[in-house]
PDB file of C-alpha atoms in Angstrom:
ATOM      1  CA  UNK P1408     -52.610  11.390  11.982  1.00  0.00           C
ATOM      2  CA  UNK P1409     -51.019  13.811   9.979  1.00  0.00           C
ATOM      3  CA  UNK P1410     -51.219  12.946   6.135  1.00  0.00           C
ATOM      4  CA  UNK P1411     -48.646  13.652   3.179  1.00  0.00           C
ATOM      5  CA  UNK P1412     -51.299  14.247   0.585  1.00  0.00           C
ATOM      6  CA  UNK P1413     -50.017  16.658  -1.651  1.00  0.00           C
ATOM      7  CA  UNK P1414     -47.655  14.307  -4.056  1.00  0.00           C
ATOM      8  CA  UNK P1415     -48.866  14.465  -7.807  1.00  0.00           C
ATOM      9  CA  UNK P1416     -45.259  12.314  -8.321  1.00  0.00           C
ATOM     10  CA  UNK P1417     -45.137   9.624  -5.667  1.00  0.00           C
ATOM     11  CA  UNK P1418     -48.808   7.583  -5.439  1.00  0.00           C
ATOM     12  CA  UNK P1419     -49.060   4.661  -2.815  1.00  0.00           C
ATOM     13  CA  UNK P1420     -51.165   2.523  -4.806  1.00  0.00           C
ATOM     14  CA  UNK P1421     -51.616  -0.140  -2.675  1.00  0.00           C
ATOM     15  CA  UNK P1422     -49.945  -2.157   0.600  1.00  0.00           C
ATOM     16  CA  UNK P1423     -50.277  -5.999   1.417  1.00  0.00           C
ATOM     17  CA  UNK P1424     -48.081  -8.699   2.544  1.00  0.00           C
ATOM     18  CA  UNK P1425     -45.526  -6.473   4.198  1.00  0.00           C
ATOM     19  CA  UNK P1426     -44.859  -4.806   0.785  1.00  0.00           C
ATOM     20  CA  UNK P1427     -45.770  -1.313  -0.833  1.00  0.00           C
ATOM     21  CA  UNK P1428     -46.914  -1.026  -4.267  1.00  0.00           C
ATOM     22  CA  UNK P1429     -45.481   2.587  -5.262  1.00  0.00           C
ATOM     23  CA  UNK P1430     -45.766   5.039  -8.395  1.00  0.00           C
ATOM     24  CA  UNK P1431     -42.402   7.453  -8.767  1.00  0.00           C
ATOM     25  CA  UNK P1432     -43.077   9.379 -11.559  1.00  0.00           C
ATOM     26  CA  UNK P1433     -43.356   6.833 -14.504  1.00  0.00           C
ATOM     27  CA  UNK P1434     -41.902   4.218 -12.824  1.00  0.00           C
ATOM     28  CA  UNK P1435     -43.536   1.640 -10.122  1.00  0.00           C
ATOM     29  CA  UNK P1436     -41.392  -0.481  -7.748  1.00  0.00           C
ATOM     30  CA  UNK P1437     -42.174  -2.867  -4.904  1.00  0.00           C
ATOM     31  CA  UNK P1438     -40.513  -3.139  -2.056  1.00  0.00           C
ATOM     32  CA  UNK P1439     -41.092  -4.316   1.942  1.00  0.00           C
ATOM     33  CA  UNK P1440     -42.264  -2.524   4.833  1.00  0.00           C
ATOM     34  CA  UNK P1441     -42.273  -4.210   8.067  1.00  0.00           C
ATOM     35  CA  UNK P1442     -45.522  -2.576   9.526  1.00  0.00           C
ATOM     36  CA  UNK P1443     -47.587  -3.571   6.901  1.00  0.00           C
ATOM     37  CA  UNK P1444     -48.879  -6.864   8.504  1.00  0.00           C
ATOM     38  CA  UNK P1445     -51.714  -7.815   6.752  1.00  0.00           C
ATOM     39  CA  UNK P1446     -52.197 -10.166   4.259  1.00  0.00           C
ATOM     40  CA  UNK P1447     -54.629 -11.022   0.883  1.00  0.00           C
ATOM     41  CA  UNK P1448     -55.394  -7.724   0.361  1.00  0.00           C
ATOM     42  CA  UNK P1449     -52.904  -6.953  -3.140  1.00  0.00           C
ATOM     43  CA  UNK P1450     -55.703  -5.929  -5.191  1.00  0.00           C
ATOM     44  CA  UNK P1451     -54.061  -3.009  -7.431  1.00  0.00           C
ATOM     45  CA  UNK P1452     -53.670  -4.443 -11.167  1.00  0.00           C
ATOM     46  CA  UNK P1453     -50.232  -2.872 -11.033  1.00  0.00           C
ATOM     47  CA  UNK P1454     -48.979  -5.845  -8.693  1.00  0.00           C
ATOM     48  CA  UNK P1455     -48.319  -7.673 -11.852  1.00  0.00           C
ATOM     49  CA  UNK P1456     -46.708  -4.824 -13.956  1.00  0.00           C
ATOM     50  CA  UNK P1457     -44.588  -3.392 -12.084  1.00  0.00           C
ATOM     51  CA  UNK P1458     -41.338  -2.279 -13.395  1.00  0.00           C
ATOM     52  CA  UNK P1459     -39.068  -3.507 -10.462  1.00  0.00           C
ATOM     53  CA  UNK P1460     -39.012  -5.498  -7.368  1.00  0.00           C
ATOM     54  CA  UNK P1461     -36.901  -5.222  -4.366  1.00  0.00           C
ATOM     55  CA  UNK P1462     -36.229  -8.946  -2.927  1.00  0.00           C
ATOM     56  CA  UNK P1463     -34.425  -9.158   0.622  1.00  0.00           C
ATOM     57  CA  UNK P1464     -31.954 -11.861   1.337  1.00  0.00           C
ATOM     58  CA  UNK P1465     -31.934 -14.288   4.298  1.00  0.00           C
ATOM     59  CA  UNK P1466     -28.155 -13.192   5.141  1.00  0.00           C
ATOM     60  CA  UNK P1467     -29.332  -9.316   5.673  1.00  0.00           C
ATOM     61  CA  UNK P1468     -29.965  -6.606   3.077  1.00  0.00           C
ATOM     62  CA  UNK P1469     -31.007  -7.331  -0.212  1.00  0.00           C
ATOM     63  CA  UNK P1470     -31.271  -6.587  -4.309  1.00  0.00           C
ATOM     64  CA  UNK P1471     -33.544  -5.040  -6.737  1.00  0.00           C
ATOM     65  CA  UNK P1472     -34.587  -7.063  -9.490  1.00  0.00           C
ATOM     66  CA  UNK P1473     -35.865  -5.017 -13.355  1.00  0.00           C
ATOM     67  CA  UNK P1474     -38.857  -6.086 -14.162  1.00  0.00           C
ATOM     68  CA  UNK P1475     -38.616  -3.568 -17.125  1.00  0.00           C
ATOM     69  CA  UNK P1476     -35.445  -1.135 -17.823  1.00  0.00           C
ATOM     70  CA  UNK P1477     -35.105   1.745 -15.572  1.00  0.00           C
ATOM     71  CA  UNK P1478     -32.869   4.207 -15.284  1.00  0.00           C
ATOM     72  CA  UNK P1479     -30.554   4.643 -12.316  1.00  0.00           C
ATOM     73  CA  UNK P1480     -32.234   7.763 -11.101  1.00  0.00           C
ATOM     74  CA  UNK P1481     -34.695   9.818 -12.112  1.00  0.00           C
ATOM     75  CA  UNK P1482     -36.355  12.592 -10.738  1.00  0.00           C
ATOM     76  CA  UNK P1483     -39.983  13.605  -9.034  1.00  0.00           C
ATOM     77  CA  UNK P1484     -41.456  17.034  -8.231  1.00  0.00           C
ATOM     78  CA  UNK P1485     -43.209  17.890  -5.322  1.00  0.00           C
ATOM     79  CA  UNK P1486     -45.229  20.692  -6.888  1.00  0.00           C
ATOM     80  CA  UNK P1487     -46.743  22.612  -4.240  1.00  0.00           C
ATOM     81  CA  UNK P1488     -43.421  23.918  -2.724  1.00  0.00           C
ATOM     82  CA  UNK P1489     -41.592  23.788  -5.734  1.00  0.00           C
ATOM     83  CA  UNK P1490     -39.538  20.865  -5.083  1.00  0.00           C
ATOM     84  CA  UNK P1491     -37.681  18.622  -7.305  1.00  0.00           C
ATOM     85  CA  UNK P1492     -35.504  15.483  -6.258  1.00  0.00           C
ATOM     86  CA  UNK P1493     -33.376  12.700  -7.336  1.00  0.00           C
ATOM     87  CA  UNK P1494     -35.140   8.791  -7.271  1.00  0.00           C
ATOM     88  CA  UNK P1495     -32.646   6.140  -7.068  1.00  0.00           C
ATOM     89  CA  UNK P1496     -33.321   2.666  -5.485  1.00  0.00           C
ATOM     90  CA  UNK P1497     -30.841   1.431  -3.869  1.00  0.00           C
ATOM     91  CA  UNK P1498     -29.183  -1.850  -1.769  1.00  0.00           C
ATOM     92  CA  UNK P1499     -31.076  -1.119   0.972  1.00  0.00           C
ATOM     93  CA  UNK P1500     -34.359  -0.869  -0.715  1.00  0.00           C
ATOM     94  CA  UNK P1501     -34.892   3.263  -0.299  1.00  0.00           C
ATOM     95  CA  UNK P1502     -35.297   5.604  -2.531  1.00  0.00           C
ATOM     96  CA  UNK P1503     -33.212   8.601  -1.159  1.00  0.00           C
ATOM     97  CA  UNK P1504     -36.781   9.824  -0.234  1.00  0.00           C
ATOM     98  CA  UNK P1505     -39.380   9.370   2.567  1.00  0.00           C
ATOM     99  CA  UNK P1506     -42.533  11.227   0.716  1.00  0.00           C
ATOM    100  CA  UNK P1507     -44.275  11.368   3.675  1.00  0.00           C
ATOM    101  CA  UNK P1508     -42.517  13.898   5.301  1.00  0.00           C
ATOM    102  CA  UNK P1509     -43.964  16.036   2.832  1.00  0.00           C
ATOM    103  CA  UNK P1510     -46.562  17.212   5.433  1.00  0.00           C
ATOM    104  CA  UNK P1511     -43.605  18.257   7.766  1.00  0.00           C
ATOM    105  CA  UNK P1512     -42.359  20.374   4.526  1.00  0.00           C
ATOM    106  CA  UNK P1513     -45.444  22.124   4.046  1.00  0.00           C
ATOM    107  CA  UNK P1514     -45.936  22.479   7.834  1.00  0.00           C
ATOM    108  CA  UNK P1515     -41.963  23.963   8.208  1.00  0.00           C
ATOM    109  CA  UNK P1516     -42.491  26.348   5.376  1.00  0.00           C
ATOM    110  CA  UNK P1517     -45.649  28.075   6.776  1.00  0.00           C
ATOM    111  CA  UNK P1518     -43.615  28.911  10.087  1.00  0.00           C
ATOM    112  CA  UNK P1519     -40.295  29.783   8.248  1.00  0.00           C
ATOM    113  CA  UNK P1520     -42.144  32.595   6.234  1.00  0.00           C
ATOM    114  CA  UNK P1521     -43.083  34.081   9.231  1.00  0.00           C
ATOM    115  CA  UNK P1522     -39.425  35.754   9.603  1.00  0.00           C
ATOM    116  CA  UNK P1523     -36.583  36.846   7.372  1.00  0.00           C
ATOM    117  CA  UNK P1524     -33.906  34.731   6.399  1.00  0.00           C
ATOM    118  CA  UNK P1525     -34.318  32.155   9.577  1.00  0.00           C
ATOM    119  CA  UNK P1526     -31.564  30.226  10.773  1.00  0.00           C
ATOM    120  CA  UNK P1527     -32.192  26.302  10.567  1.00  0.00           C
ATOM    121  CA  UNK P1528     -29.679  23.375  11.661  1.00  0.00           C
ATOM    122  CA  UNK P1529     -31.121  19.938  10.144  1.00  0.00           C
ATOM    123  CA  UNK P1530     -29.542  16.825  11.895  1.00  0.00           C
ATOM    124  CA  UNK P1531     -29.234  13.521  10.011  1.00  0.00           C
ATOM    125  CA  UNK P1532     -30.155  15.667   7.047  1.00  0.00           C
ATOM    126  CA  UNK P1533     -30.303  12.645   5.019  1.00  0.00           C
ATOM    127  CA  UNK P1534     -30.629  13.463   1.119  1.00  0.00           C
ATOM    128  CA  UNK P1535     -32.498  16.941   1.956  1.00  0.00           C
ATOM    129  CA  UNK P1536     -35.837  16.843   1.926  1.00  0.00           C
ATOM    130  CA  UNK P1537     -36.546  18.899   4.752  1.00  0.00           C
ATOM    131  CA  UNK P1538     -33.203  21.054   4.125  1.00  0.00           C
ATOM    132  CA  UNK P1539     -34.705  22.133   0.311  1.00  0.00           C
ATOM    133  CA  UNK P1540     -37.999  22.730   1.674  1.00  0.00           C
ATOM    134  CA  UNK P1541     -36.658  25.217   4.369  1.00  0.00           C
ATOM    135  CA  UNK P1542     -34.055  26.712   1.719  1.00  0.00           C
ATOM    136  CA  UNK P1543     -36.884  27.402  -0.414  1.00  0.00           C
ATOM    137  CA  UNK P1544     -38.620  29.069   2.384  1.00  0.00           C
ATOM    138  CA  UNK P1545     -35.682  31.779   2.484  1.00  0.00           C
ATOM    139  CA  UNK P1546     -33.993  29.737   5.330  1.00  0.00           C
ATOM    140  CA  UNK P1547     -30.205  29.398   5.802  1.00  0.00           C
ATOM    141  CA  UNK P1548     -30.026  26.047   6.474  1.00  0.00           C
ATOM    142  CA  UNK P1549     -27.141  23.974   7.757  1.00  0.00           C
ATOM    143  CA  UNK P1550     -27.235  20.485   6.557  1.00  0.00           C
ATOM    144  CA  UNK P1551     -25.080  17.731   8.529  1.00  0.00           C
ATOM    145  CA  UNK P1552     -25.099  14.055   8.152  1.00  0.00           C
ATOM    146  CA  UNK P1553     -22.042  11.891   8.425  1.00  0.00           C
ATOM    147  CA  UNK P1554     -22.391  10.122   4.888  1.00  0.00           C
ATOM    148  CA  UNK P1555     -20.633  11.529   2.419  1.00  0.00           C
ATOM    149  CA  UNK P1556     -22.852  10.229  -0.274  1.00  0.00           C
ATOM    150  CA  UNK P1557     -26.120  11.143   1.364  1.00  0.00           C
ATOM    151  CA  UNK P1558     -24.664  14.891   1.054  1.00  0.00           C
ATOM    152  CA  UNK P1559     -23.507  14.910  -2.491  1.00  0.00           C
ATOM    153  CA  UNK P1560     -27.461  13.878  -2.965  1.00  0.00           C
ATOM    154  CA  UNK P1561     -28.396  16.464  -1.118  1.00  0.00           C
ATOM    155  CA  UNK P1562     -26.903  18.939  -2.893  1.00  0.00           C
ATOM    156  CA  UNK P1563     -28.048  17.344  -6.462  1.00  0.00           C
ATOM    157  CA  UNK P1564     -31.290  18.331  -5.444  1.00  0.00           C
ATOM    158  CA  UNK P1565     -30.789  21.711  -4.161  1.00  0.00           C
ATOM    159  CA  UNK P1566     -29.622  22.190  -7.692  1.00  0.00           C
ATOM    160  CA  UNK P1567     -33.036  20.335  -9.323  1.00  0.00           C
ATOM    161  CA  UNK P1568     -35.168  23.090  -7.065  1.00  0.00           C
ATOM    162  CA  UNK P1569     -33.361  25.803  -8.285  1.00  0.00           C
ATOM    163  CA  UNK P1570     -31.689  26.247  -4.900  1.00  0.00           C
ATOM    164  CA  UNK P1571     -28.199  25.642  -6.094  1.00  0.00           C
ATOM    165  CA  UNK P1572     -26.814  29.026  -4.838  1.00  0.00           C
ATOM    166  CA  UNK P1573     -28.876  29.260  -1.839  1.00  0.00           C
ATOM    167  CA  UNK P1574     -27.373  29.499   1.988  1.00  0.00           C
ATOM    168  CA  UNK P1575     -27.004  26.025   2.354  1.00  0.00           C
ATOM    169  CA  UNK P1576     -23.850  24.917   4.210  1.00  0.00           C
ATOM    170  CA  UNK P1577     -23.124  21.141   3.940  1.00  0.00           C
ATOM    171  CA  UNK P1578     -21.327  19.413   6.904  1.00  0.00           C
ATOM    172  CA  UNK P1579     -20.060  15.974   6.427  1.00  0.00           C
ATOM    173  CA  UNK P1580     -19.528  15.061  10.443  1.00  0.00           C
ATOM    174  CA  UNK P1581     -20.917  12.688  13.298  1.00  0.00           C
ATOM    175  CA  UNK P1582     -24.179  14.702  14.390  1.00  0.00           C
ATOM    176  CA  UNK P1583     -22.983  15.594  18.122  1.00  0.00           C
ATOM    177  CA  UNK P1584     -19.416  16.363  17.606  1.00  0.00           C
ATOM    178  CA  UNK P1585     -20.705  18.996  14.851  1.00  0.00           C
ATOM    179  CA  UNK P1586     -23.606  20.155  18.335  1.00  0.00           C
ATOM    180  CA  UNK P1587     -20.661  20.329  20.428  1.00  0.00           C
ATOM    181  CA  UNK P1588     -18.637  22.510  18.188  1.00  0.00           C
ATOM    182  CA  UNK P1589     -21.312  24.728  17.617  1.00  0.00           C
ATOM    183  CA  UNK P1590     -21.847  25.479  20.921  1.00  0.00           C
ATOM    184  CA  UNK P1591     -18.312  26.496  21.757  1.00  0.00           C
ATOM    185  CA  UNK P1592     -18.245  28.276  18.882  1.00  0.00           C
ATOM    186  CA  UNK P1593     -21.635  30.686  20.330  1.00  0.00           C
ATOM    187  CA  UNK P1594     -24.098  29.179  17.157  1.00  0.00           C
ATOM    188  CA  UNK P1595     -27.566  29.514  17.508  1.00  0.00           C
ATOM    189  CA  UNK P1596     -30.696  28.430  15.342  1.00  0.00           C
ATOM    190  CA  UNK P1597     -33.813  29.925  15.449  1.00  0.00           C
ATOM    191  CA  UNK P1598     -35.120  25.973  14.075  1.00  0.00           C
ATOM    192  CA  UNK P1599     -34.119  22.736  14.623  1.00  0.00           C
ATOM    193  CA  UNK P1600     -34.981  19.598  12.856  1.00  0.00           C
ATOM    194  CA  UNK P1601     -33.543  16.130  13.404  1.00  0.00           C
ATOM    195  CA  UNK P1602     -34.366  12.463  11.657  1.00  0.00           C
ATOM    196  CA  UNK P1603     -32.044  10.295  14.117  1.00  0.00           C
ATOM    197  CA  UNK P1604     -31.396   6.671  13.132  1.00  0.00           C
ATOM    198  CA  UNK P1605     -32.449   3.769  15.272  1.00  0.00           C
ATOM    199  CA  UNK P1606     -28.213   3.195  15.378  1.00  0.00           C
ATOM    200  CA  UNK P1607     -25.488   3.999  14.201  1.00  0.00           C
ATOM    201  CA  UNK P1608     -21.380   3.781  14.360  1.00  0.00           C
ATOM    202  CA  UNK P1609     -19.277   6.872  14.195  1.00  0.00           C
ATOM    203  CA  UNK P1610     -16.126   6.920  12.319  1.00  0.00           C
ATOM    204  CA  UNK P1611     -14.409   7.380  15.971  1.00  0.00           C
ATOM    205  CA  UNK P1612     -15.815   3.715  16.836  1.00  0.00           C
ATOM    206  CA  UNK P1613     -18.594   5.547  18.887  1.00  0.00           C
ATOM    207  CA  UNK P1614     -21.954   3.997  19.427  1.00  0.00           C
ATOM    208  CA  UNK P1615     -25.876   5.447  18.816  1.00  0.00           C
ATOM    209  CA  UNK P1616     -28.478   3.910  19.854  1.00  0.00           C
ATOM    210  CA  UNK P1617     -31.779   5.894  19.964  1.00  0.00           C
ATOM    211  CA  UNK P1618     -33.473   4.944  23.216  1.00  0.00           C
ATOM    212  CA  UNK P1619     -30.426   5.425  25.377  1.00  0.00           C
ATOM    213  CA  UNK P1620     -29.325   8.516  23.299  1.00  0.00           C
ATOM    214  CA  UNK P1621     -31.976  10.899  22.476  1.00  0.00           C
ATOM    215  CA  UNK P1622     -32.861  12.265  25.372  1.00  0.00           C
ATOM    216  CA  UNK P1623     -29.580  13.919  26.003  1.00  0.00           C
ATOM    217  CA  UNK P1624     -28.619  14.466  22.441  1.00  0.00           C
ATOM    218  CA  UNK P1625     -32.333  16.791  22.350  1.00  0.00           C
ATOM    219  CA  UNK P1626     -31.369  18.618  26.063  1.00  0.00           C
ATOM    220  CA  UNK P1627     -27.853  19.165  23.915  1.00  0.00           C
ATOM    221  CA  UNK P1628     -29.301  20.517  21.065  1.00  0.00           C
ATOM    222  CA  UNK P1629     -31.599  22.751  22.685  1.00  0.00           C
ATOM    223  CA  UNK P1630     -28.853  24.947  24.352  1.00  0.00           C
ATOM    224  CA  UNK P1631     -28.593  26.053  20.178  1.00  0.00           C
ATOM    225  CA  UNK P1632     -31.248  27.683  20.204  1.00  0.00           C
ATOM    226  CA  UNK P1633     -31.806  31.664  19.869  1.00  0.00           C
ATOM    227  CA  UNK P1634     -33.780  33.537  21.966  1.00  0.00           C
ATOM    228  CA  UNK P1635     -36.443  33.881  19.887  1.00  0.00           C
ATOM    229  CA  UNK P1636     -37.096  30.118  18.398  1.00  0.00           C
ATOM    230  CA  UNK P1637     -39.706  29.091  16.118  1.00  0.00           C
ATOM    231  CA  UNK P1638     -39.451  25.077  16.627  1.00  0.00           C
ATOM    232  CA  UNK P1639     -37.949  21.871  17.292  1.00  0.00           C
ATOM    233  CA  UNK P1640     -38.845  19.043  15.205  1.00  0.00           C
ATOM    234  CA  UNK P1641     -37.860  15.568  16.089  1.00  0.00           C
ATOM    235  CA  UNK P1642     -38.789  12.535  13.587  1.00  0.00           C
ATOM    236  CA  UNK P1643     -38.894   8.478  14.457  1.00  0.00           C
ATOM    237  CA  UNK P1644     -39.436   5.339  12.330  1.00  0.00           C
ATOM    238  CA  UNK P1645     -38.633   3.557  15.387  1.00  0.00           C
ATOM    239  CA  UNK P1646     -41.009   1.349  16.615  1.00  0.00           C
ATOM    240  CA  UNK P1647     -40.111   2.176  20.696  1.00  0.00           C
ATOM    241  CA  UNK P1648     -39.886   5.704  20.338  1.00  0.00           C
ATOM    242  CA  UNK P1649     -43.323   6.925  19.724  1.00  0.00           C
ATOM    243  CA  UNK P1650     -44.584  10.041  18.740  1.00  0.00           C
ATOM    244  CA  UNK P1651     -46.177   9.960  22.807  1.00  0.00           C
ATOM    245  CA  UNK P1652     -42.400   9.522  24.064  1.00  0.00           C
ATOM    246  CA  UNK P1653     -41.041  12.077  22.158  1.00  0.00           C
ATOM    247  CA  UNK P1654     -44.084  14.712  22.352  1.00  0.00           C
ATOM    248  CA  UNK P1655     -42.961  14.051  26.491  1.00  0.00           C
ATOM    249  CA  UNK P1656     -39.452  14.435  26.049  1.00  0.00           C
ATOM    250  CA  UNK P1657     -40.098  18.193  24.130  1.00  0.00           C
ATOM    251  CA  UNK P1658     -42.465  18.863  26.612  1.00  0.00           C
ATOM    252  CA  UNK P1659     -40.259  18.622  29.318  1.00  0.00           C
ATOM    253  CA  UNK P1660     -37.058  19.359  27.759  1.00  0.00           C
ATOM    254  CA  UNK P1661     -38.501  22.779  26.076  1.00  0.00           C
ATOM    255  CA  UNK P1662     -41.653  23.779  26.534  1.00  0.00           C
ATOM    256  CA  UNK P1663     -41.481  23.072  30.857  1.00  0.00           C
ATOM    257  CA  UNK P1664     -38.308  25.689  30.786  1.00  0.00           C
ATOM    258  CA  UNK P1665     -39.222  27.494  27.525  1.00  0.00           C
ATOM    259  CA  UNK P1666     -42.904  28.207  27.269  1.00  0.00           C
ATOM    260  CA  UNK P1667     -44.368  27.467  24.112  1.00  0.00           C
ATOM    261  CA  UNK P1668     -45.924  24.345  22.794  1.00  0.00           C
ATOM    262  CA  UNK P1669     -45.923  20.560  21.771  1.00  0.00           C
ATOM    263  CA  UNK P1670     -47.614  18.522  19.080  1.00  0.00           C
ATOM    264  CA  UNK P1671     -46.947  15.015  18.381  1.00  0.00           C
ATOM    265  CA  UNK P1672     -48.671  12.096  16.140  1.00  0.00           C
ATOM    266  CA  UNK P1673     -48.197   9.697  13.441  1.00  0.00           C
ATOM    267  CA  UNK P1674     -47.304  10.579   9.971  1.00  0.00           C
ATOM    268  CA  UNK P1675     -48.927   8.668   7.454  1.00  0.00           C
ATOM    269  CA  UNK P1676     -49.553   8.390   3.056  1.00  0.00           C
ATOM    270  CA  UNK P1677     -53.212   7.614   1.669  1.00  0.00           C
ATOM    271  CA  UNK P1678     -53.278   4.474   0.066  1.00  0.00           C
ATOM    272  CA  UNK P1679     -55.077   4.769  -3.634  1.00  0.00           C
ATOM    273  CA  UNK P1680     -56.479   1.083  -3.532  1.00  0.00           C
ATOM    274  CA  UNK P1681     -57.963   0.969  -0.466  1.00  0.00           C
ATOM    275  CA  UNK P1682     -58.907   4.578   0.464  1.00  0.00           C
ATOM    276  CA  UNK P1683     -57.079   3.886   4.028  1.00  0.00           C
ATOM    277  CA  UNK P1684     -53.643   5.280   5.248  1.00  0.00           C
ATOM    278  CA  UNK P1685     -50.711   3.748   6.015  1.00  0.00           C
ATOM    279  CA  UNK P1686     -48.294   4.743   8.983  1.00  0.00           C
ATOM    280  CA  UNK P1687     -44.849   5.501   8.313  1.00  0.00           C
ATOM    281  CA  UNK P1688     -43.558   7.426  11.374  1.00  0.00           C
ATOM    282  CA  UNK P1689     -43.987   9.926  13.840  1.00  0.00           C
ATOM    283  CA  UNK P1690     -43.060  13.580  14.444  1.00  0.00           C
ATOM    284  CA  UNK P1691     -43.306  15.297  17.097  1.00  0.00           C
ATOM    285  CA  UNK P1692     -42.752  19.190  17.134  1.00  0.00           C
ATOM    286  CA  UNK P1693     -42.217  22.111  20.160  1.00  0.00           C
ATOM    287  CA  UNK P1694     -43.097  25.223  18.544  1.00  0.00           C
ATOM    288  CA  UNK P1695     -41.573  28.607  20.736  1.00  0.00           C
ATOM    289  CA  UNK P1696     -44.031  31.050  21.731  1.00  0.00           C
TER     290      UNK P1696
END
C-alpha cells in the first residue's frame, strides 16, 4: 500500500464504528466511512470534543451538526509541494478534499519535472487536487469536470497556491464529450489522470456507470496521448473495481501496444491512534517508457 504521509494539516486520528475521527487544521469533524467495519475500538480522547459531526439520514444523504462554531471553509496546506486548499464540509459529508491522494501528488510531481512545461488532461478533476499539484510542477493542465461548483473550487485554490495565473484551462463539460472533441480537434497530452465516479447522469440524460464504462472510456482516452507519454493514472473508491482490475485494464490497454509499465495498489492514510492504516482507494498507474 501506498501511504499519504506527508500532511502536517489533515491528521487521521482515529477510525471505529464506520466513522473517521479527523484533524483539518484547527478544526476536527466526524464523519462515516463505509469500509471501516470494525467496532469498540474509538479510543482517541478527541471522540468527545470534536467540533462537528456529520449524521446521515435514513431517506439518503445527510447533515452536519456544530458541535462548536466553525467557519464555512477554511483552509489547509499541504507543505511539501506547496499546496494550499479550501475545507468546507458539505451535504454529502466531504470535504472538497481526499488527502490521501497526496501520495499520487508527490508521485505526479517527481515525473512532471522530468520535462518542460508537460501537457496534462485531468478527468473528473474534482476540486483540483491533482490539477494544483501538476500546475505547480510547471504543467499545463486542463481541468474538466461537469460541476460547475466543483470548478469554481478548483480555481479558489489555484489562487491559495499561488497558481492563480498559471496554464490552467477550466472546462465545465461531461468528461467524454470534452475526449471526443479533443480528438477531432488533433489534442494530445503527454499525462493523463482520471478520478471517475462510481455513476453519474449527464446533462444530455446520458448514463455512467463505472464497470460497464471504463474500459472503453480508458481505450478512448488513450488515443490522446503524444508520442512521447509520461503516464496514465486511473483512481477508484469503488469497491468492484480494484486496483488488480484496473492495473489489467492499463496493462492491456497501454502497456501490451505501448511498451512501458504498470503499477497498481491501494492507497491508504496512517491512523495516529492506532499506528495502523486505513484504505481509502486504489490507483493504478501506466508509466510510458
Amino acid at each position: 500500500m501506498r501511504i499519504a504521509n506527508g500532511w502536517t494539516d489533515y491528521t487521521l486520528l482515529d477510525c471505529s464504528d464506520g466513522e473517521r475521527l479527523e484533524k483539518w487544521g484547527d478544526f476536527t469533524l466526524v464523519r462515516p466511512d463505509p469500509q471501516i467495519i470494525w467496532r469498540g475500538v474509538a479510543i482517541h480522547p478527541a471522540w468527545k470534543t470534536a467540533d462537528a459531526v456529520y449524521h446521515r439520514s435514513a431517506k439518503g444523504g445527510g447533515h452536519w451538526e456544530n458541535i462548536s462554531p466553525i467557519p464555512d471553509g477554511w483552509t489547509v496546506e499541504y507543505q511539501s509541494l506547496g499546496l494550499t486548499f479550501r475545507v468546507r464540509p458539505t451535504s454529502f459529508k466531504h470535504t472538497g478534499l481526499f488527502p490521501e491522494q497526496a501520495v499520487n501528488w508527490e508521485w505526479m510531481t517527481s515525473r512532471l519535472r522530468e520535462r518542460a512545461a508537460p501537457k496534462i488532461l485531468n478527468l473528473f478533476a474534482y476540486t483540483g487536487g491533482a490539477t494544483v499539484a501538476a500546475a505547480k510542477a510547471g504543467a499545463q493542465v486542463t481541468h474538466v469536470d461537469a460541476s460547475r461548483g466543483m470548478v469554481e473550487q478548483a480555481k479558489e485554490n489555484a489562487a491559495l497556491s499561488g497558481l492563480g495565473d498559471a496554464p490552467i484551462r477550466y472546462i465545465v463539460d461531461d468528461c467524454r464529450k470534452f475526449v471526443e472533441r479533443e480528438l477531432r480537434r488533433g489534442n494530445r497530452y503527454d499525462a493523463i489522470i482520471m478520478d471517475p465516479p462510481s455513476y453519474g447522469r449527464g446533462s444530455g440524460g446520458q448514463v455512467w456507470k463505472l464497470e460497464e464504462d471504463i474500459s472503453d472510456f480508458i481505450a478512448l482516452c488513450a488515443r490522446l496521448l503524444s508520442d512521447t507519454p509520461l503516464f496514465f493514472m486511473v483512481n477508484s473508491y469503488t469497491s468492484g473495481l480494484s486496483a488488480s482490475v484496473m492495473g489489467y485494464m492499463l496493462h492491456a490497454l497501454l502497456a501490451l501496444p505501448r511498451g512501458g509499465k504498470v503499477e497498481c495498489g491501494e492507497i491508504g492514510i496512517p491512523v495516529a491512534q492506532s499506528g495502523g492504516v486505513l484504505p481509502c482507494g486504489a490507483t493504478a498507474i501506466w508509466e510510458g517508457n
